[in-house]
Amino acid sequence: LAPVRLATDYERRNTWFVRLTKPAELLQPSPLTGFDRYPEIFEFVRGCIGQQPGLRLLSFGCSTGEEAFSLLHYLPAATVRGLDINRLSVWTSIRRARAAHQPRPSFAVAGSARAEPDDHYDAVFAMAVFRHGGLSYSDEVSCDRWMKFEAFERGVAELARCLKPGGLLAIQHSNFRFCDTETARFFDPVFRLPGGNFHPQAPLFGPDNLRLPVEGYGDVVFQKRMSDTAE
Ligand SMILES: C[S@@+](CC[C@H](N)C(=O)[O-])C[C@H]1O[C@@H](n2cnc3c(N)ncnc32)[C@H](O)[C@@H]1O
C-alpha cells in the first residue's frame, strides 16, 4: 500500500523525495500548498502596487506552483517567478505552466534567492517556508533540532537584497519573527493580520532558537525603505 500512496499523494511523495535528497538549505520539508491560500495578503499587495506597470513578483518556496498562479490571478500583468528547493515540486510547477495560457509564471529549483538580481522584485512572498512541520503543535523549548534562526536571518537577507526599494516582503506561517532579524531595520511593517495571527502549527522562536513567551506575531507585510538607512 505504501508505494501506491507515494505514487498518488503529492504531499507524501514530495516530502519523501526532499528528505531522501537532503538539500543543504532545506527549511520546511512539506510541500503542502493551495490556490489563493492568503487572500487578505494578496489583496493588500494588489492594493499597494497593482497600478504600477512592469510588476515583478517572487514566490519563494512556491511548492507545486499554486501560489505563483494565484498571484497572477490577482495581478495578471505581473511577471511571476517561483523558486523551490524540491525538484519534484518544481517539475510539477513547470508542467503546469507549460499547459497554461499566457501569462504564466516561470519556475526554478533554488534553496535561496542568491541567484536573483539586486533590487529586482516589487513584492516577494515567503509563505510557510521559514517553518518546520516537526514543530507543529509541539511544546519544544528549542527549535534547533529542526531549523535554526540563522537560516531565517540568511534567507530574509537574500530576499531583501533582490527586492526594489519601496518593495513589499510578505512572510506568513514562520517559526521566527522578522522584527528579530538584522534585515528588519531596513523595513517598515505595513500590514497586520487581525487577531494576532497565532497559529499552533507555527510556534515562535527567538534569535537564540529558544521558544518565545509570545504566541502571535501579527505583522505579515513589510516595506523596504527607499534609502538603505537603518532605523
Ligand atoms: C508548506 S510549502 C509552502 C508553499 C506555499 N508557499 C504556500 O504557502 O502555500 C513549503 C515549501 O518550501 C520549500 N522549501 C523548503 N526549504 C526551502 C528553501 N531553502 N528554499 C526554497 N524553498 C524551500 C519546500 O520544498 C516546500 O515546497
PDB file of C-alpha atoms and ligand atoms in Angstrom:
ATOM      1  CA  LEU A   1       0.000   0.000   0.000  1.00  0.00           C
ATOM      2  CA  ALA A   2       2.845   2.407   0.849  1.00  0.00           C
ATOM      3  CA  PRO A   3       4.225   2.608  -2.745  1.00  0.00           C
ATOM      4  CA  VAL A   4       0.700   3.266  -4.048  1.00  0.00           C
ATOM      5  CA  ARG A   5       0.315   6.133  -1.568  1.00  0.00           C
ATOM      6  CA  LEU A   6       3.681   7.548  -2.612  1.00  0.00           C
ATOM      7  CA  ALA A   7       2.622   7.496  -6.223  1.00  0.00           C
ATOM      8  CA  THR A   8      -0.740   9.174  -5.703  1.00  0.00           C
ATOM      9  CA  ASP A   9      -0.269  11.543  -2.759  1.00  0.00           C
ATOM     10  CA  TYR A  10       1.905  14.505  -3.797  1.00  0.00           C
ATOM     11  CA  GLU A  11       2.434  15.614  -0.212  1.00  0.00           C
ATOM     12  CA  ARG A  12       3.895  12.271   0.893  1.00  0.00           C
ATOM     13  CA  ARG A  13       5.830  11.761  -2.328  1.00  0.00           C
ATOM     14  CA  ASN A  14       7.451  15.192  -2.440  1.00  0.00           C
ATOM     15  CA  THR A  15       8.278  15.173   1.297  1.00  0.00           C
ATOM     16  CA  TRP A  16       9.820  11.725   0.916  1.00  0.00           C
ATOM     17  CA  PHE A  17      11.841  12.919  -2.101  1.00  0.00           C
ATOM     18  CA  VAL A  18      13.253  16.014  -0.377  1.00  0.00           C
ATOM     19  CA  ARG A  19      14.120  14.035   2.759  1.00  0.00           C
ATOM     20  CA  LEU A  20      15.917  11.468   0.603  1.00  0.00           C
ATOM     21  CA  THR A  21      17.891  14.036  -1.401  1.00  0.00           C
ATOM     22  CA  LYS A  22      18.611  16.173   1.717  1.00  0.00           C
ATOM     23  CA  PRO A  23      19.358  19.561   0.111  1.00  0.00           C
ATOM     24  CA  ALA A  24      21.613  21.515   2.489  1.00  0.00           C
ATOM     25  CA  GLU A  25      19.378  24.591   2.757  1.00  0.00           C
ATOM     26  CA  LEU A  26      16.119  22.729   3.369  1.00  0.00           C
ATOM     27  CA  LEU A  27      13.675  24.567   5.656  1.00  0.00           C
ATOM     28  CA  GLN A  28      10.077  23.306   5.617  1.00  0.00           C
ATOM     29  CA  PRO A  29      10.060  19.814   4.006  1.00  0.00           C
ATOM     30  CA  SER A  30       6.285  19.648   3.488  1.00  0.00           C
ATOM     31  CA  PRO A  31       5.047  20.860   0.086  1.00  0.00           C
ATOM     32  CA  LEU A  32       1.502  21.493   1.342  1.00  0.00           C
ATOM     33  CA  THR A  33       0.006  24.381  -0.621  1.00  0.00           C
ATOM     34  CA  GLY A  34      -3.152  25.521  -2.349  1.00  0.00           C
ATOM     35  CA  PHE A  35      -4.670  28.160  -4.601  1.00  0.00           C
ATOM     36  CA  ASP A  36      -5.450  31.555  -3.039  1.00  0.00           C
ATOM     37  CA  ARG A  37      -4.200  30.493   0.374  1.00  0.00           C
ATOM     38  CA  TYR A  38      -3.575  34.056   1.642  1.00  0.00           C
ATOM     39  CA  PRO A  39      -6.361  36.234   0.186  1.00  0.00           C
ATOM     40  CA  GLU A  40      -6.014  39.119   2.691  1.00  0.00           C
ATOM     41  CA  ILE A  41      -2.296  39.417   1.989  1.00  0.00           C
ATOM     42  CA  PHE A  42      -2.618  39.090  -1.785  1.00  0.00           C
ATOM     43  CA  GLU A  43      -5.410  41.681  -1.744  1.00  0.00           C
ATOM     44  CA  PHE A  44      -3.321  44.062   0.353  1.00  0.00           C
ATOM     45  CA  VAL A  45      -0.351  43.765  -2.019  1.00  0.00           C
ATOM     46  CA  ARG A  46      -2.596  44.319  -5.041  1.00  0.00           C
ATOM     47  CA  GLY A  47      -3.985  47.449  -3.343  1.00  0.00           C
ATOM     48  CA  CYS A  48      -0.465  48.805  -2.798  1.00  0.00           C
ATOM     49  CA  ILE A  49       1.243  48.068  -6.110  1.00  0.00           C
ATOM     50  CA  GLY A  50      -1.472  46.891  -8.518  1.00  0.00           C
ATOM     51  CA  GLN A  51      -1.447  50.087 -10.608  1.00  0.00           C
ATOM     52  CA  GLN A  52       2.294  50.011 -11.329  1.00  0.00           C
ATOM     53  CA  PRO A  53       3.475  48.853 -14.777  1.00  0.00           C
ATOM     54  CA  GLY A  54       6.012  46.042 -15.266  1.00  0.00           C
ATOM     55  CA  LEU A  55       5.491  44.397 -11.879  1.00  0.00           C
ATOM     56  CA  ARG A  56       7.796  41.548 -10.852  1.00  0.00           C
ATOM     57  CA  LEU A  57       6.804  39.113  -8.098  1.00  0.00           C
ATOM     58  CA  LEU A  58       8.717  36.279  -6.434  1.00  0.00           C
ATOM     59  CA  SER A  59       7.154  33.273  -4.706  1.00  0.00           C
ATOM     60  CA  PHE A  60       9.944  31.815  -2.562  1.00  0.00           C
ATOM     61  CA  GLY A  61       9.119  28.231  -1.538  1.00  0.00           C
ATOM     62  CA  CYS A  62       6.481  28.008  -4.259  1.00  0.00           C
ATOM     63  CA  SER A  63       5.987  24.233  -3.956  1.00  0.00           C
ATOM     64  CA  THR A  64       3.929  22.923  -6.907  1.00  0.00           C
ATOM     65  CA  GLY A  65       3.125  26.402  -8.229  1.00  0.00           C
ATOM     66  CA  GLU A  66      -0.338  27.205  -6.850  1.00  0.00           C
ATOM     67  CA  GLU A  67       0.899  30.349  -5.087  1.00  0.00           C
ATOM     68  CA  ALA A  68       2.537  31.714  -8.246  1.00  0.00           C
ATOM     69  CA  PHE A  69      -0.643  31.096 -10.289  1.00  0.00           C
ATOM     70  CA  SER A  70      -2.724  32.718  -7.521  1.00  0.00           C
ATOM     71  CA  LEU A  71      -0.518  35.819  -7.690  1.00  0.00           C
ATOM     72  CA  LEU A  72      -1.153  36.025 -11.436  1.00  0.00           C
ATOM     73  CA  HIS A  73      -4.861  35.856 -10.732  1.00  0.00           C
ATOM     74  CA  TYR A  74      -4.540  38.967  -8.512  1.00  0.00           C
ATOM     75  CA  LEU A  75      -2.024  40.779 -10.723  1.00  0.00           C
ATOM     76  CA  PRO A  76      -2.421  39.407 -14.288  1.00  0.00           C
ATOM     77  CA  ALA A  77       0.026  41.888 -15.836  1.00  0.00           C
ATOM     78  CA  ALA A  78       2.867  40.902 -13.491  1.00  0.00           C
ATOM     79  CA  THR A  79       5.868  38.713 -14.251  1.00  0.00           C
ATOM     80  CA  VAL A  80       5.835  35.975 -11.595  1.00  0.00           C
ATOM     81  CA  ARG A  81       8.745  33.703 -10.678  1.00  0.00           C
ATOM     82  CA  GLY A  82       8.598  30.730  -8.322  1.00  0.00           C
ATOM     83  CA  LEU A  83      11.583  29.149  -6.555  1.00  0.00           C
ATOM     84  CA  ASP A  84      11.601  25.926  -4.579  1.00  0.00           C
ATOM     85  CA  ILE A  85      14.283  23.611  -3.251  1.00  0.00           C
ATOM     86  CA  ASN A  86      12.276  20.473  -4.096  1.00  0.00           C
ATOM     87  CA  ARG A  87      12.972  19.374  -7.675  1.00  0.00           C
ATOM     88  CA  LEU A  88       9.892  17.194  -7.823  1.00  0.00           C
ATOM     89  CA  SER A  89       7.664  20.140  -6.884  1.00  0.00           C
ATOM     90  CA  VAL A  90       9.360  22.423  -9.404  1.00  0.00           C
ATOM     91  CA  TRP A  91       8.889  19.839 -12.182  1.00  0.00           C
ATOM     92  CA  THR A  92       5.176  19.804 -11.397  1.00  0.00           C
ATOM     93  CA  SER A  93       5.105  23.635 -11.498  1.00  0.00           C
ATOM     94  CA  ILE A  94       6.879  23.720 -14.854  1.00  0.00           C
ATOM     95  CA  ARG A  95       4.490  21.105 -16.311  1.00  0.00           C
ATOM     96  CA  ARG A  96       1.558  23.187 -15.072  1.00  0.00           C
ATOM     97  CA  ALA A  97       2.992  26.353 -16.599  1.00  0.00           C
ATOM     98  CA  ARG A  98       3.549  24.637 -19.970  1.00  0.00           C
ATOM     99  CA  ALA A  99      -0.098  23.572 -20.023  1.00  0.00           C
ATOM    100  CA  ALA A 100      -1.374  27.043 -19.057  1.00  0.00           C
ATOM    101  CA  HIS A 101      -2.227  30.010 -21.237  1.00  0.00           C
ATOM    102  CA  GLN A 102      -0.141  33.196 -21.110  1.00  0.00           C
ATOM    103  CA  PRO A 103       0.601  34.905 -18.814  1.00  0.00           C
ATOM    104  CA  ARG A 104       2.284  32.118 -16.897  1.00  0.00           C
ATOM    105  CA  PRO A 105       4.893  32.061 -14.148  1.00  0.00           C
ATOM    106  CA  SER A 106       8.464  30.835 -14.550  1.00  0.00           C
ATOM    107  CA  PHE A 107       9.923  28.353 -12.062  1.00  0.00           C
ATOM    108  CA  ALA A 108      13.380  27.246 -10.931  1.00  0.00           C
ATOM    109  CA  VAL A 109      14.983  24.941  -8.376  1.00  0.00           C
ATOM    110  CA  ALA A 110      16.752  27.015  -5.692  1.00  0.00           C
ATOM    111  CA  GLY A 111      17.343  26.875  -1.956  1.00  0.00           C
ATOM    112  CA  SER A 112      17.721  30.648  -1.600  1.00  0.00           C
ATOM    113  CA  ALA A 113      17.268  33.823  -3.651  1.00  0.00           C
ATOM    114  CA  ARG A 114      21.052  34.024  -4.150  1.00  0.00           C
ATOM    115  CA  ALA A 115      20.857  33.873  -7.959  1.00  0.00           C
ATOM    116  CA  GLU A 116      18.180  36.574  -8.253  1.00  0.00           C
ATOM    117  CA  PRO A 117      19.281  40.096  -9.285  1.00  0.00           C
ATOM    118  CA  ASP A 118      19.595  43.014  -6.815  1.00  0.00           C
ATOM    119  CA  ASP A 119      16.661  45.459  -6.431  1.00  0.00           C
ATOM    120  CA  HIS A 120      14.577  43.456  -8.919  1.00  0.00           C
ATOM    121  CA  TYR A 121      11.195  42.471  -7.423  1.00  0.00           C
ATOM    122  CA  ASP A 122       8.238  44.652  -6.446  1.00  0.00           C
ATOM    123  CA  ALA A 123       6.987  42.025  -3.996  1.00  0.00           C
ATOM    124  CA  VAL A 124       8.427  38.827  -2.529  1.00  0.00           C
ATOM    125  CA  PHE A 125       6.319  36.159  -0.796  1.00  0.00           C
ATOM    126  CA  ALA A 126       7.829  33.719   1.728  1.00  0.00           C
ATOM    127  CA  MET A 127       4.778  31.821   2.899  1.00  0.00           C
ATOM    128  CA  ALA A 128       5.002  28.727   5.127  1.00  0.00           C
ATOM    129  CA  VAL A 129       8.647  28.232   4.118  1.00  0.00           C
ATOM    130  CA  PHE A 130      10.501  29.510   7.230  1.00  0.00           C
ATOM    131  CA  ARG A 131       8.845  26.942   9.455  1.00  0.00           C
ATOM    132  CA  HIS A 132       9.164  23.231  10.130  1.00  0.00           C
ATOM    133  CA  GLY A 133       6.348  20.715  10.433  1.00  0.00           C
ATOM    134  CA  GLY A 134       8.280  18.990  13.260  1.00  0.00           C
ATOM    135  CA  LEU A 135       7.474  21.993  15.462  1.00  0.00           C
ATOM    136  CA  SER A 136       3.733  21.992  14.717  1.00  0.00           C
ATOM    137  CA  TYR A 137       1.591  21.771  17.845  1.00  0.00           C
ATOM    138  CA  SER A 138       4.764  20.966  19.798  1.00  0.00           C
ATOM    139  CA  ASP A 139       5.881  22.282  23.172  1.00  0.00           C
ATOM    140  CA  GLU A 140       9.577  22.109  22.205  1.00  0.00           C
ATOM    141  CA  VAL A 141      11.654  24.660  24.126  1.00  0.00           C
ATOM    142  CA  SER A 142      14.267  24.908  21.370  1.00  0.00           C
ATOM    143  CA  CYS A 143      13.799  24.730  17.596  1.00  0.00           C
ATOM    144  CA  ASP A 144      17.410  23.980  16.680  1.00  0.00           C
ATOM    145  CA  ARG A 145      16.820  20.256  16.098  1.00  0.00           C
ATOM    146  CA  TRP A 146      14.510  21.250  13.230  1.00  0.00           C
ATOM    147  CA  MET A 147      15.559  24.663  11.983  1.00  0.00           C
ATOM    148  CA  LYS A 148      17.829  27.471  13.148  1.00  0.00           C
ATOM    149  CA  PHE A 149      17.253  31.214  13.361  1.00  0.00           C
ATOM    150  CA  GLU A 150      20.455  31.836  11.388  1.00  0.00           C
ATOM    151  CA  ALA A 151      18.852  30.118   8.354  1.00  0.00           C
ATOM    152  CA  PHE A 152      15.940  32.545   8.642  1.00  0.00           C
ATOM    153  CA  GLU A 153      18.304  35.512   9.028  1.00  0.00           C
ATOM    154  CA  ARG A 154      20.283  34.449   5.935  1.00  0.00           C
ATOM    155  CA  GLY A 155      17.162  33.691   3.922  1.00  0.00           C
ATOM    156  CA  VAL A 156      15.407  37.001   4.563  1.00  0.00           C
ATOM    157  CA  ALA A 157      18.626  38.948   3.893  1.00  0.00           C
ATOM    158  CA  GLU A 158      18.746  37.417   0.375  1.00  0.00           C
ATOM    159  CA  LEU A 159      15.065  38.123  -0.203  1.00  0.00           C
ATOM    160  CA  ALA A 160      15.560  41.741   0.924  1.00  0.00           C
ATOM    161  CA  ARG A 161      18.511  42.175  -1.424  1.00  0.00           C
ATOM    162  CA  CYS A 162      16.525  41.256  -4.512  1.00  0.00           C
ATOM    163  CA  LEU A 163      13.581  43.481  -3.531  1.00  0.00           C
ATOM    164  CA  LYS A 164      13.387  47.008  -5.017  1.00  0.00           C
ATOM    165  CA  PRO A 165      13.488  49.949  -2.601  1.00  0.00           C
ATOM    166  CA  GLY A 166       9.832  50.502  -1.690  1.00  0.00           C
ATOM    167  CA  GLY A 167       9.083  46.819  -2.462  1.00  0.00           C
ATOM    168  CA  LEU A 168       6.994  44.541  -0.245  1.00  0.00           C
ATOM    169  CA  LEU A 169       8.107  41.437   1.638  1.00  0.00           C
ATOM    170  CA  ALA A 170       5.298  39.127   2.817  1.00  0.00           C
ATOM    171  CA  ILE A 171       6.111  36.472   5.432  1.00  0.00           C
ATOM    172  CA  GLN A 172       3.388  34.245   6.840  1.00  0.00           C
ATOM    173  CA  HIS A 173       3.431  30.998   8.883  1.00  0.00           C
ATOM    174  CA  SER A 174       7.003  31.365  10.113  1.00  0.00           C
ATOM    175  CA  ASN A 175       8.646  29.979  13.260  1.00  0.00           C
ATOM    176  CA  PHE A 176      10.572  33.257  13.570  1.00  0.00           C
ATOM    177  CA  ARG A 177       9.681  36.944  13.697  1.00  0.00           C
ATOM    178  CA  PHE A 178      11.010  39.253  11.019  1.00  0.00           C
ATOM    179  CA  CYS A 179      11.387  42.021  13.658  1.00  0.00           C
ATOM    180  CA  ASP A 180      14.152  39.934  15.331  1.00  0.00           C
ATOM    181  CA  THR A 181      16.388  39.988  12.228  1.00  0.00           C
ATOM    182  CA  GLU A 182      19.067  42.493  11.238  1.00  0.00           C
ATOM    183  CA  THR A 183      17.312  42.924   7.894  1.00  0.00           C
ATOM    184  CA  ALA A 184      14.164  44.269   9.580  1.00  0.00           C
ATOM    185  CA  ARG A 185      15.993  47.524  10.357  1.00  0.00           C
ATOM    186  CA  PHE A 186      15.689  48.434   6.675  1.00  0.00           C
ATOM    187  CA  PHE A 187      11.930  47.763   6.524  1.00  0.00           C
ATOM    188  CA  ASP A 188       8.673  49.139   7.946  1.00  0.00           C
ATOM    189  CA  PRO A 189       5.741  46.857   8.826  1.00  0.00           C
ATOM    190  CA  VAL A 190       2.782  47.877   6.646  1.00  0.00           C
ATOM    191  CA  PHE A 191       0.149  45.169   7.143  1.00  0.00           C
ATOM    192  CA  ARG A 192      -1.026  43.246  10.198  1.00  0.00           C
ATOM    193  CA  LEU A 193      -3.405  40.326  10.232  1.00  0.00           C
ATOM    194  CA  PRO A 194      -6.178  40.787  12.759  1.00  0.00           C
ATOM    195  CA  GLY A 195      -6.321  38.538  15.820  1.00  0.00           C
ATOM    196  CA  GLY A 196      -2.554  38.381  16.452  1.00  0.00           C
ATOM    197  CA  ASN A 197      -2.053  35.770  13.709  1.00  0.00           C
ATOM    198  CA  PHE A 198      -1.370  32.944  16.176  1.00  0.00           C
ATOM    199  CA  HIS A 199      -1.192  29.507  14.615  1.00  0.00           C
ATOM    200  CA  PRO A 200      -0.364  26.417  16.723  1.00  0.00           C
ATOM    201  CA  GLN A 201       1.375  24.973  13.663  1.00  0.00           C
ATOM    202  CA  ALA A 202       3.933  27.780  13.824  1.00  0.00           C
ATOM    203  CA  PRO A 203       5.104  28.392  17.408  1.00  0.00           C
ATOM    204  CA  LEU A 204       7.602  31.253  17.650  1.00  0.00           C
ATOM    205  CA  PHE A 205      11.331  31.065  18.464  1.00  0.00           C
ATOM    206  CA  GLY A 206      13.883  33.836  19.025  1.00  0.00           C
ATOM    207  CA  PRO A 207      17.404  34.515  17.684  1.00  0.00           C
ATOM    208  CA  ASP A 208      18.751  32.125  20.382  1.00  0.00           C
ATOM    209  CA  ASN A 209      16.451  29.383  18.946  1.00  0.00           C
ATOM    210  CA  LEU A 210      14.511  29.297  22.224  1.00  0.00           C
ATOM    211  CA  ARG A 211      10.744  29.467  22.453  1.00  0.00           C
ATOM    212  CA  LEU A 212       9.408  32.998  22.754  1.00  0.00           C
ATOM    213  CA  PRO A 213       6.953  33.772  25.533  1.00  0.00           C
ATOM    214  CA  VAL A 214       4.535  35.227  22.965  1.00  0.00           C
ATOM    215  CA  GLU A 215       2.049  33.365  20.824  1.00  0.00           C
ATOM    216  CA  GLY A 216       1.249  35.582  17.895  1.00  0.00           C
ATOM    217  CA  TYR A 217       3.075  37.915  15.525  1.00  0.00           C
ATOM    218  CA  GLY A 218       0.573  39.870  13.502  1.00  0.00           C
ATOM    219  CA  ASP A 219       2.904  41.742  11.125  1.00  0.00           C
ATOM    220  CA  VAL A 220       2.976  39.958   7.792  1.00  0.00           C
ATOM    221  CA  VAL A 221       3.933  42.534   5.131  1.00  0.00           C
ATOM    222  CA  PHE A 222       6.982  44.774   5.350  1.00  0.00           C
ATOM    223  CA  GLN A 223       8.098  47.575   3.026  1.00  0.00           C
ATOM    224  CA  LYS A 224      11.742  48.084   2.137  1.00  0.00           C
ATOM    225  CA  ARG A 225      12.805  51.679   2.802  1.00  0.00           C
ATOM    226  CA  MET A 226      13.560  53.859  -0.206  1.00  0.00           C
ATOM    227  CA  SER A 227      17.044  54.597   1.122  1.00  0.00           C
ATOM    228  CA  ASP A 228      19.099  51.938   2.954  1.00  0.00           C
ATOM    229  CA  THR A 229      19.228  53.858   6.214  1.00  0.00           C
ATOM    230  CA  ALA A 230      18.559  51.592   9.153  1.00  0.00           C
ATOM    231  CA  GLU A 231      16.182  52.666  11.905  1.00  0.00           C
TER     232      GLU A 231
HETATM  233  C1  LIG B   1       4.477  24.325   3.031  1.00  0.00           C
HETATM  234  S1  LIG B   1       5.161  24.644   1.469  1.00  0.00           S
HETATM  235  C2  LIG B   1       4.561  26.287   1.182  1.00  0.00           C
HETATM  236  C3  LIG B   1       4.108  26.505  -0.230  1.00  0.00           C
HETATM  237  C4  LIG B   1       3.490  27.866  -0.485  1.00  0.00           C
HETATM  238  N1  LIG B   1       4.441  28.927  -0.258  1.00  0.00           N
HETATM  239  C5  LIG B   1       2.267  28.084   0.367  1.00  0.00           C
HETATM  240  O1  LIG B   1       2.359  28.752   1.402  1.00  0.00           O
HETATM  241  O2  LIG B   1       1.222  27.561   0.011  1.00  0.00           O
HETATM  242  C6  LIG B   1       6.880  24.958   1.853  1.00  0.00           C
HETATM  243  C7  LIG B   1       7.760  24.891   0.636  1.00  0.00           C
HETATM  244  O3  LIG B   1       9.035  25.459   0.943  1.00  0.00           O
HETATM  245  C8  LIG B   1      10.006  24.737   0.205  1.00  0.00           C
HETATM  246  N2  LIG B   1      11.341  24.972   0.765  1.00  0.00           N
HETATM  247  C9  LIG B   1      11.877  24.467   1.900  1.00  0.00           C
HETATM  248  N3  LIG B   1      13.115  24.939   2.071  1.00  0.00           N
HETATM  249  C10 LIG B   1      13.369  25.767   1.036  1.00  0.00           C
HETATM  250  C11 LIG B   1      14.488  26.555   0.656  1.00  0.00           C
HETATM  251  N4  LIG B   1      15.610  26.617   1.387  1.00  0.00           N
HETATM  252  N5  LIG B   1      14.409  27.279  -0.491  1.00  0.00           N
HETATM  253  C12 LIG B   1      13.279  27.237  -1.265  1.00  0.00           C
HETATM  254  N6  LIG B   1      12.200  26.501  -0.948  1.00  0.00           N
HETATM  255  C13 LIG B   1      12.239  25.785   0.188  1.00  0.00           C
HETATM  256  C14 LIG B   1       9.533  23.306   0.325  1.00  0.00           C
HETATM  257  O4  LIG B   1      10.103  22.471  -0.668  1.00  0.00           O
HETATM  258  C15 LIG B   1       8.013  23.479   0.166  1.00  0.00           C
HETATM  259  O5  LIG B   1       7.621  23.363  -1.172  1.00  0.00           O
END
